[in-house]
PDB file of N, CA and C in Angstrom:
ATOM      1  N   MET A   1     -10.382   6.929   1.102  1.00  0.00           N
ATOM      2  CA  MET A   1      -8.946   7.015   0.853  1.00  0.00           C
ATOM      3  C   MET A   1      -8.195   7.000   2.236  1.00  0.00           C
ATOM      4  N   THR A   2      -7.173   6.193   2.316  1.00  0.00           N
ATOM      5  CA  THR A   2      -6.382   6.113   3.529  1.00  0.00           C
ATOM      6  C   THR A   2      -5.267   7.138   3.474  1.00  0.00           C
ATOM      7  N   VAL A   3      -4.574   7.315   4.674  1.00  0.00           N
ATOM      8  CA  VAL A   3      -3.383   8.168   4.726  1.00  0.00           C
ATOM      9  C   VAL A   3      -2.322   7.600   3.825  1.00  0.00           C
ATOM     10  N   ARG A   4      -2.222   6.294   3.702  1.00  0.00           N
ATOM     11  CA  ARG A   4      -1.248   5.665   2.843  1.00  0.00           C
ATOM     12  C   ARG A   4      -1.506   6.060   1.362  1.00  0.00           C
ATOM     13  N   ASP A   5      -2.808   6.004   0.967  1.00  0.00           N
ATOM     14  CA  ASP A   5      -3.152   6.416  -0.391  1.00  0.00           C
ATOM     15  C   ASP A   5      -2.762   7.838  -0.655  1.00  0.00           C
ATOM     16  N   LEU A   6      -3.061   8.664   0.308  1.00  0.00           N
ATOM     17  CA  LEU A   6      -2.770  10.133   0.175  1.00  0.00           C
ATOM     18  C   LEU A   6      -1.255  10.319   0.105  1.00  0.00           C
ATOM     19  N   TYR A   7      -0.521   9.604   0.906  1.00  0.00           N
ATOM     20  CA  TYR A   7       0.936   9.666   0.883  1.00  0.00           C
ATOM     21  C   TYR A   7       1.493   9.256  -0.489  1.00  0.00           C
ATOM     22  N   GLN A   8       0.936   8.223  -1.037  1.00  0.00           N
ATOM     23  CA  GLN A   8       1.452   7.744  -2.355  1.00  0.00           C
ATOM     24  C   GLN A   8       1.053   8.806  -3.452  1.00  0.00           C
ATOM     25  N   GLU A   9      -0.050   9.438  -3.302  1.00  0.00           N
ATOM     26  CA  GLU A   9      -0.442  10.493  -4.258  1.00  0.00           C
ATOM     27  C   GLU A   9       0.528  11.696  -4.098  1.00  0.00           C
ATOM     28  N   ALA A  10       0.861  12.013  -2.825  1.00  0.00           N
ATOM     29  CA  ALA A  10       1.816  13.154  -2.576  1.00  0.00           C
ATOM     30  C   ALA A  10       3.157  12.856  -3.182  1.00  0.00           C
ATOM     31  N   ILE A  11       3.579  11.582  -3.194  1.00  0.00           N
ATOM     32  CA  ILE A  11       4.879  11.227  -3.775  1.00  0.00           C
ATOM     33  C   ILE A  11       4.742  11.369  -5.339  1.00  0.00           C
ATOM     34  N   LEU A  12       3.682  10.856  -5.901  1.00  0.00           N
ATOM     35  CA  LEU A  12       3.511  10.877  -7.339  1.00  0.00           C
ATOM     36  C   LEU A  12       3.454  12.282  -7.886  1.00  0.00           C
ATOM     37  N   ASN A  13       2.827  13.230  -7.084  1.00  0.00           N
ATOM     38  CA  ASN A  13       2.608  14.593  -7.531  1.00  0.00           C
ATOM     39  C   ASN A  13       3.659  15.563  -6.959  1.00  0.00           C
ATOM     40  N   ASP A  14       4.625  15.014  -6.282  1.00  0.00           N
ATOM     41  CA  ASP A  14       5.688  15.844  -5.710  1.00  0.00           C
ATOM     42  C   ASP A  14       5.275  16.888  -4.734  1.00  0.00           C
ATOM     43  N   PHE A  15       4.311  16.521  -3.894  1.00  0.00           N
ATOM     44  CA  PHE A  15       3.818  17.368  -2.817  1.00  0.00           C
ATOM     45  C   PHE A  15       4.686  17.157  -1.537  1.00  0.00           C
ATOM     46  N   TYR A  16       5.818  17.773  -1.549  1.00  0.00           N
ATOM     47  CA  TYR A  16       6.862  17.515  -0.504  1.00  0.00           C
ATOM     48  C   TYR A  16       6.259  17.813   0.937  1.00  0.00           C
ATOM     49  N   SER A  17       5.625  18.913   1.010  1.00  0.00           N
ATOM     50  CA  SER A  17       5.101  19.302   2.375  1.00  0.00           C
ATOM     51  C   SER A  17       4.137  18.332   2.945  1.00  0.00           C
ATOM     52  N   LEU A  18       3.287  17.802   2.013  1.00  0.00           N
ATOM     53  CA  LEU A  18       2.329  16.812   2.511  1.00  0.00           C
ATOM     54  C   LEU A  18       2.987  15.495   2.924  1.00  0.00           C
ATOM     55  N   GLN A  19       4.005  15.094   2.090  1.00  0.00           N
ATOM     56  CA  GLN A  19       4.836  13.911   2.431  1.00  0.00           C
ATOM     57  C   GLN A  19       5.462  14.101   3.781  1.00  0.00           C
ATOM     58  N   LEU A  20       6.069  15.274   4.040  1.00  0.00           N
ATOM     59  CA  LEU A  20       6.733  15.571   5.310  1.00  0.00           C
ATOM     60  C   LEU A  20       5.731  15.484   6.441  1.00  0.00           C
ATOM     61  N   LEU A  21       4.566  16.108   6.313  1.00  0.00           N
ATOM     62  CA  LEU A  21       3.592  16.119   7.361  1.00  0.00           C
ATOM     63  C   LEU A  21       3.148  14.684   7.691  1.00  0.00           C
ATOM     64  N   ILE A  22       2.878  13.871   6.688  1.00  0.00           N
ATOM     65  CA  ILE A  22       2.463  12.470   6.913  1.00  0.00           C
ATOM     66  C   ILE A  22       3.514  11.739   7.662  1.00  0.00           C
ATOM     67  N   ARG A  23       4.743  11.801   7.192  1.00  0.00           N
ATOM     68  CA  ARG A  23       5.854  11.077   7.779  1.00  0.00           C
ATOM     69  C   ARG A  23       6.015  11.519   9.206  1.00  0.00           C
ATOM     70  N   PHE A  24       5.920  12.798   9.529  1.00  0.00           N
ATOM     71  CA  PHE A  24       6.055  13.321  10.845  1.00  0.00           C
ATOM     72  C   PHE A  24       4.974  12.732  11.781  1.00  0.00           C
ATOM     73  N   LEU A  25       3.741  12.819  11.340  1.00  0.00           N
ATOM     74  CA  LEU A  25       2.630  12.361  12.146  1.00  0.00           C
ATOM     75  C   LEU A  25       2.606  10.852  12.333  1.00  0.00           C
ATOM     76  N   VAL A  26       3.064  10.131  11.301  1.00  0.00           N
ATOM     77  CA  VAL A  26       2.996   8.665  11.394  1.00  0.00           C
ATOM     78  C   VAL A  26       4.214   8.098  12.166  1.00  0.00           C
ATOM     79  N   TYR A  27       5.372   8.561  11.816  1.00  0.00           N
ATOM     80  CA  TYR A  27       6.622   7.953  12.392  1.00  0.00           C
ATOM     81  C   TYR A  27       7.183   8.684  13.606  1.00  0.00           C
ATOM     82  N   GLU A  28       7.085   9.975  13.683  1.00  0.00           N
ATOM     83  CA  GLU A  28       7.641  10.703  14.790  1.00  0.00           C
ATOM     84  C   GLU A  28       6.667  10.858  15.949  1.00  0.00           C
ATOM     85  N   LYS A  29       5.443  11.372  15.658  1.00  0.00           N
ATOM     86  CA  LYS A  29       4.448  11.576  16.702  1.00  0.00           C
ATOM     87  C   LYS A  29       3.583  10.333  16.945  1.00  0.00           C
ATOM     88  N   LYS A  30       3.530   9.485  15.956  1.00  0.00           N
ATOM     89  CA  LYS A  30       2.692   8.299  16.037  1.00  0.00           C
ATOM     90  C   LYS A  30       1.202   8.576  16.421  1.00  0.00           C
ATOM     91  N   SER A  31       0.756   9.714  15.937  1.00  0.00           N
ATOM     92  CA  SER A  31      -0.610  10.141  16.164  1.00  0.00           C
ATOM     93  C   SER A  31      -1.571   9.784  15.063  1.00  0.00           C
ATOM     94  N   VAL A  32      -1.034   9.363  13.914  1.00  0.00           N
ATOM     95  CA  VAL A  32      -1.784   8.875  12.771  1.00  0.00           C
ATOM     96  C   VAL A  32      -1.171   7.577  12.263  1.00  0.00           C
ATOM     97  N   LYS A  33      -2.051   6.695  11.787  1.00  0.00           N
ATOM     98  CA  LYS A  33      -1.532   5.493  11.147  1.00  0.00           C
ATOM     99  C   LYS A  33      -1.827   5.490   9.631  1.00  0.00           C
ATOM    100  N   LEU A  34      -1.024   4.866   8.942  1.00  0.00           N
ATOM    101  CA  LEU A  34      -1.129   4.830   7.516  1.00  0.00           C
ATOM    102  C   LEU A  34      -2.501   4.231   7.053  1.00  0.00           C
ATOM    103  N   GLU A  35      -3.077   3.427   7.871  1.00  0.00           N
ATOM    104  CA  GLU A  35      -4.362   2.780   7.581  1.00  0.00           C
ATOM    105  C   GLU A  35      -5.591   3.692   7.965  1.00  0.00           C
ATOM    106  N   ASP A  36      -5.350   4.798   8.608  1.00  0.00           N
ATOM    107  CA  ASP A  36      -6.389   5.749   8.999  1.00  0.00           C
ATOM    108  C   ASP A  36      -6.952   6.370   7.794  1.00  0.00           C
ATOM    109  N   HIS A  37      -8.246   6.845   7.886  1.00  0.00           N
ATOM    110  CA  HIS A  37      -8.892   7.567   6.841  1.00  0.00           C
ATOM    111  C   HIS A  37      -8.124   8.931   6.718  1.00  0.00           C
ATOM    112  N   HIS A  38      -8.026   9.442   5.512  1.00  0.00           N
ATOM    113  CA  HIS A  38      -7.264  10.682   5.253  1.00  0.00           C
ATOM    114  C   HIS A  38      -7.860  11.847   5.989  1.00  0.00           C
ATOM    115  N   GLY A  39      -9.080  11.774   6.374  1.00  0.00           N
ATOM    116  CA  GLY A  39      -9.725  12.864   7.096  1.00  0.00           C
ATOM    117  C   GLY A  39      -9.148  13.085   8.496  1.00  0.00           C
ATOM    118  N   ARG A  40      -8.430  12.092   8.946  1.00  0.00           N
ATOM    119  CA  ARG A  40      -7.716  12.195  10.228  1.00  0.00           C
ATOM    120  C   ARG A  40      -6.707  13.325  10.269  1.00  0.00           C
ATOM    121  N   LEU A  41      -6.160  13.648   9.063  1.00  0.00           N
ATOM    122  CA  LEU A  41      -5.173  14.668   8.984  1.00  0.00           C
ATOM    123  C   LEU A  41      -5.780  16.065   9.182  1.00  0.00           C
ATOM    124  N   GLU A  42      -7.018  16.195   8.914  1.00  0.00           N
ATOM    125  CA  GLU A  42      -7.674  17.524   8.991  1.00  0.00           C
ATOM    126  C   GLU A  42      -7.492  18.213  10.347  1.00  0.00           C
ATOM    127  N   PHE A  43      -7.485  17.420  11.396  1.00  0.00           N
ATOM    128  CA  PHE A  43      -7.260  17.981  12.792  1.00  0.00           C
ATOM    129  C   PHE A  43      -5.962  18.733  12.859  1.00  0.00           C
ATOM    130  N   PHE A  44      -4.916  18.121  12.263  1.00  0.00           N
ATOM    131  CA  PHE A  44      -3.629  18.728  12.313  1.00  0.00           C
ATOM    132  C   PHE A  44      -3.364  19.880  11.334  1.00  0.00           C
ATOM    133  N   LEU A  45      -4.294  20.055  10.423  1.00  0.00           N
ATOM    134  CA  LEU A  45      -4.201  21.127   9.422  1.00  0.00           C
ATOM    135  C   LEU A  45      -4.980  22.388   9.802  1.00  0.00           C
ATOM    136  N   GLN A  46      -5.527  22.376  11.043  1.00  0.00           N
ATOM    137  CA  GLN A  46      -6.314  23.538  11.500  1.00  0.00           C
ATOM    138  C   GLN A  46      -5.396  24.756  11.587  1.00  0.00           C
ATOM    139  N   GLU A  47      -5.985  25.907  11.252  1.00  0.00           N
ATOM    140  CA  GLU A  47      -5.194  27.131  11.260  1.00  0.00           C
ATOM    141  C   GLU A  47      -4.561  27.445  12.630  1.00  0.00           C
ATOM    142  N   LYS A  48      -5.264  27.102  13.690  1.00  0.00           N
ATOM    143  CA  LYS A  48      -4.747  27.388  15.032  1.00  0.00           C
ATOM    144  C   LYS A  48      -3.408  26.607  15.320  1.00  0.00           C
ATOM    145  N   PHE A  49      -3.176  25.496  14.558  1.00  0.00           N
ATOM    146  CA  PHE A  49      -1.949  24.722  14.821  1.00  0.00           C
ATOM    147  C   PHE A  49      -0.889  25.045  13.743  1.00  0.00           C
ATOM    148  N   GLN A  50      -1.125  25.864  12.794  1.00  0.00           N
ATOM    149  CA  GLN A  50      -0.283  26.054  11.711  1.00  0.00           C
ATOM    150  C   GLN A  50       1.135  26.518  12.077  1.00  0.00           C
ATOM    151  N   SER A  51       1.224  27.515  12.926  1.00  0.00           N
ATOM    152  CA  SER A  51       2.527  28.035  13.348  1.00  0.00           C
ATOM    153  C   SER A  51       3.408  27.016  14.026  1.00  0.00           C
ATOM    154  N   LYS A  52       2.801  26.371  14.999  1.00  0.00           N
ATOM    155  CA  LYS A  52       3.567  25.360  15.758  1.00  0.00           C
ATOM    156  C   LYS A  52       3.944  24.090  14.895  1.00  0.00           C
ATOM    157  N   MET A  53       2.979  23.734  14.065  1.00  0.00           N
ATOM    158  CA  MET A  53       3.194  22.577  13.200  1.00  0.00           C
ATOM    159  C   MET A  53       4.308  22.887  12.235  1.00  0.00           C
ATOM    160  N   ASN A  54       4.433  24.048  11.718  1.00  0.00           N
ATOM    161  CA  ASN A  54       5.527  24.434  10.847  1.00  0.00           C
ATOM    162  C   ASN A  54       6.823  24.381  11.602  1.00  0.00           C
ATOM    163  N   GLU A  55       6.915  24.797  12.846  1.00  0.00           N
ATOM    164  CA  GLU A  55       8.096  24.652  13.650  1.00  0.00           C
ATOM    165  C   GLU A  55       8.525  23.213  13.790  1.00  0.00           C
ATOM    166  N   TYR A  56       7.559  22.346  14.098  1.00  0.00           N
ATOM    167  CA  TYR A  56       7.802  20.936  14.308  1.00  0.00           C
ATOM    168  C   TYR A  56       8.360  20.318  12.947  1.00  0.00           C
ATOM    169  N   LEU A  57       7.719  20.676  11.814  1.00  0.00           N
ATOM    170  CA  LEU A  57       8.112  20.089  10.575  1.00  0.00           C
ATOM    171  C   LEU A  57       9.517  20.574  10.092  1.00  0.00           C
ATOM    172  N   ILE A  58       9.867  21.831  10.364  1.00  0.00           N
ATOM    173  CA  ILE A  58      11.153  22.289  10.064  1.00  0.00           C
ATOM    174  C   ILE A  58      12.205  21.581  10.812  1.00  0.00           C
ATOM    175  N   LYS A  59      11.989  21.406  12.135  1.00  0.00           N
ATOM    176  CA  LYS A  59      12.896  20.709  12.981  1.00  0.00           C
ATOM    177  C   LYS A  59      12.997  19.205  12.565  1.00  0.00           C
ATOM    178  N   TYR A  60      11.884  18.615  12.254  1.00  0.00           N
ATOM    179  CA  TYR A  60      11.894  17.192  11.838  1.00  0.00           C
ATOM    180  C   TYR A  60      12.621  17.035  10.526  1.00  0.00           C
ATOM    181  N   GLU A  61      12.445  17.930   9.612  1.00  0.00           N
ATOM    182  CA  GLU A  61      13.101  17.897   8.320  1.00  0.00           C
ATOM    183  C   GLU A  61      14.621  17.968   8.461  1.00  0.00           C
ATOM    184  N   VAL A  62      15.084  18.865   9.278  1.00  0.00           N
ATOM    185  CA  VAL A  62      16.550  19.084   9.540  1.00  0.00           C
ATOM    186  C   VAL A  62      17.138  17.880  10.165  1.00  0.00           C
ATOM    187  N   GLU A  63      16.472  17.282  11.148  1.00  0.00           N
ATOM    188  CA  GLU A  63      16.980  16.137  11.889  1.00  0.00           C
ATOM    189  C   GLU A  63      16.942  14.854  11.063  1.00  0.00           C
ATOM    190  N   ASN A  64      16.055  14.779  10.087  1.00  0.00           N
ATOM    191  CA  ASN A  64      15.888  13.523   9.340  1.00  0.00           C
ATOM    192  C   ASN A  64      16.321  13.662   7.876  1.00  0.00           C
ATOM    193  N   ASP A  65      17.065  14.620   7.565  1.00  0.00           N
ATOM    194  CA  ASP A  65      17.500  14.832   6.198  1.00  0.00           C
ATOM    195  C   ASP A  65      18.681  13.949   5.775  1.00  0.00           C
TER     196      ASP A  65
END
């Protein structure tokens, strides 16, 4: 499954946080591509990054709303 597939599933199932994370990593940080394997996201979901990632996502959401 690609990141694109996962993003489409997130849209279908209304997983807003996952949609936001994927958009942030693909379009803002450019650290993930839609064609990448979905496992690529696991790095960014590590507990040690959770606090900072939440800050980034809140800021991204406000700026791109």
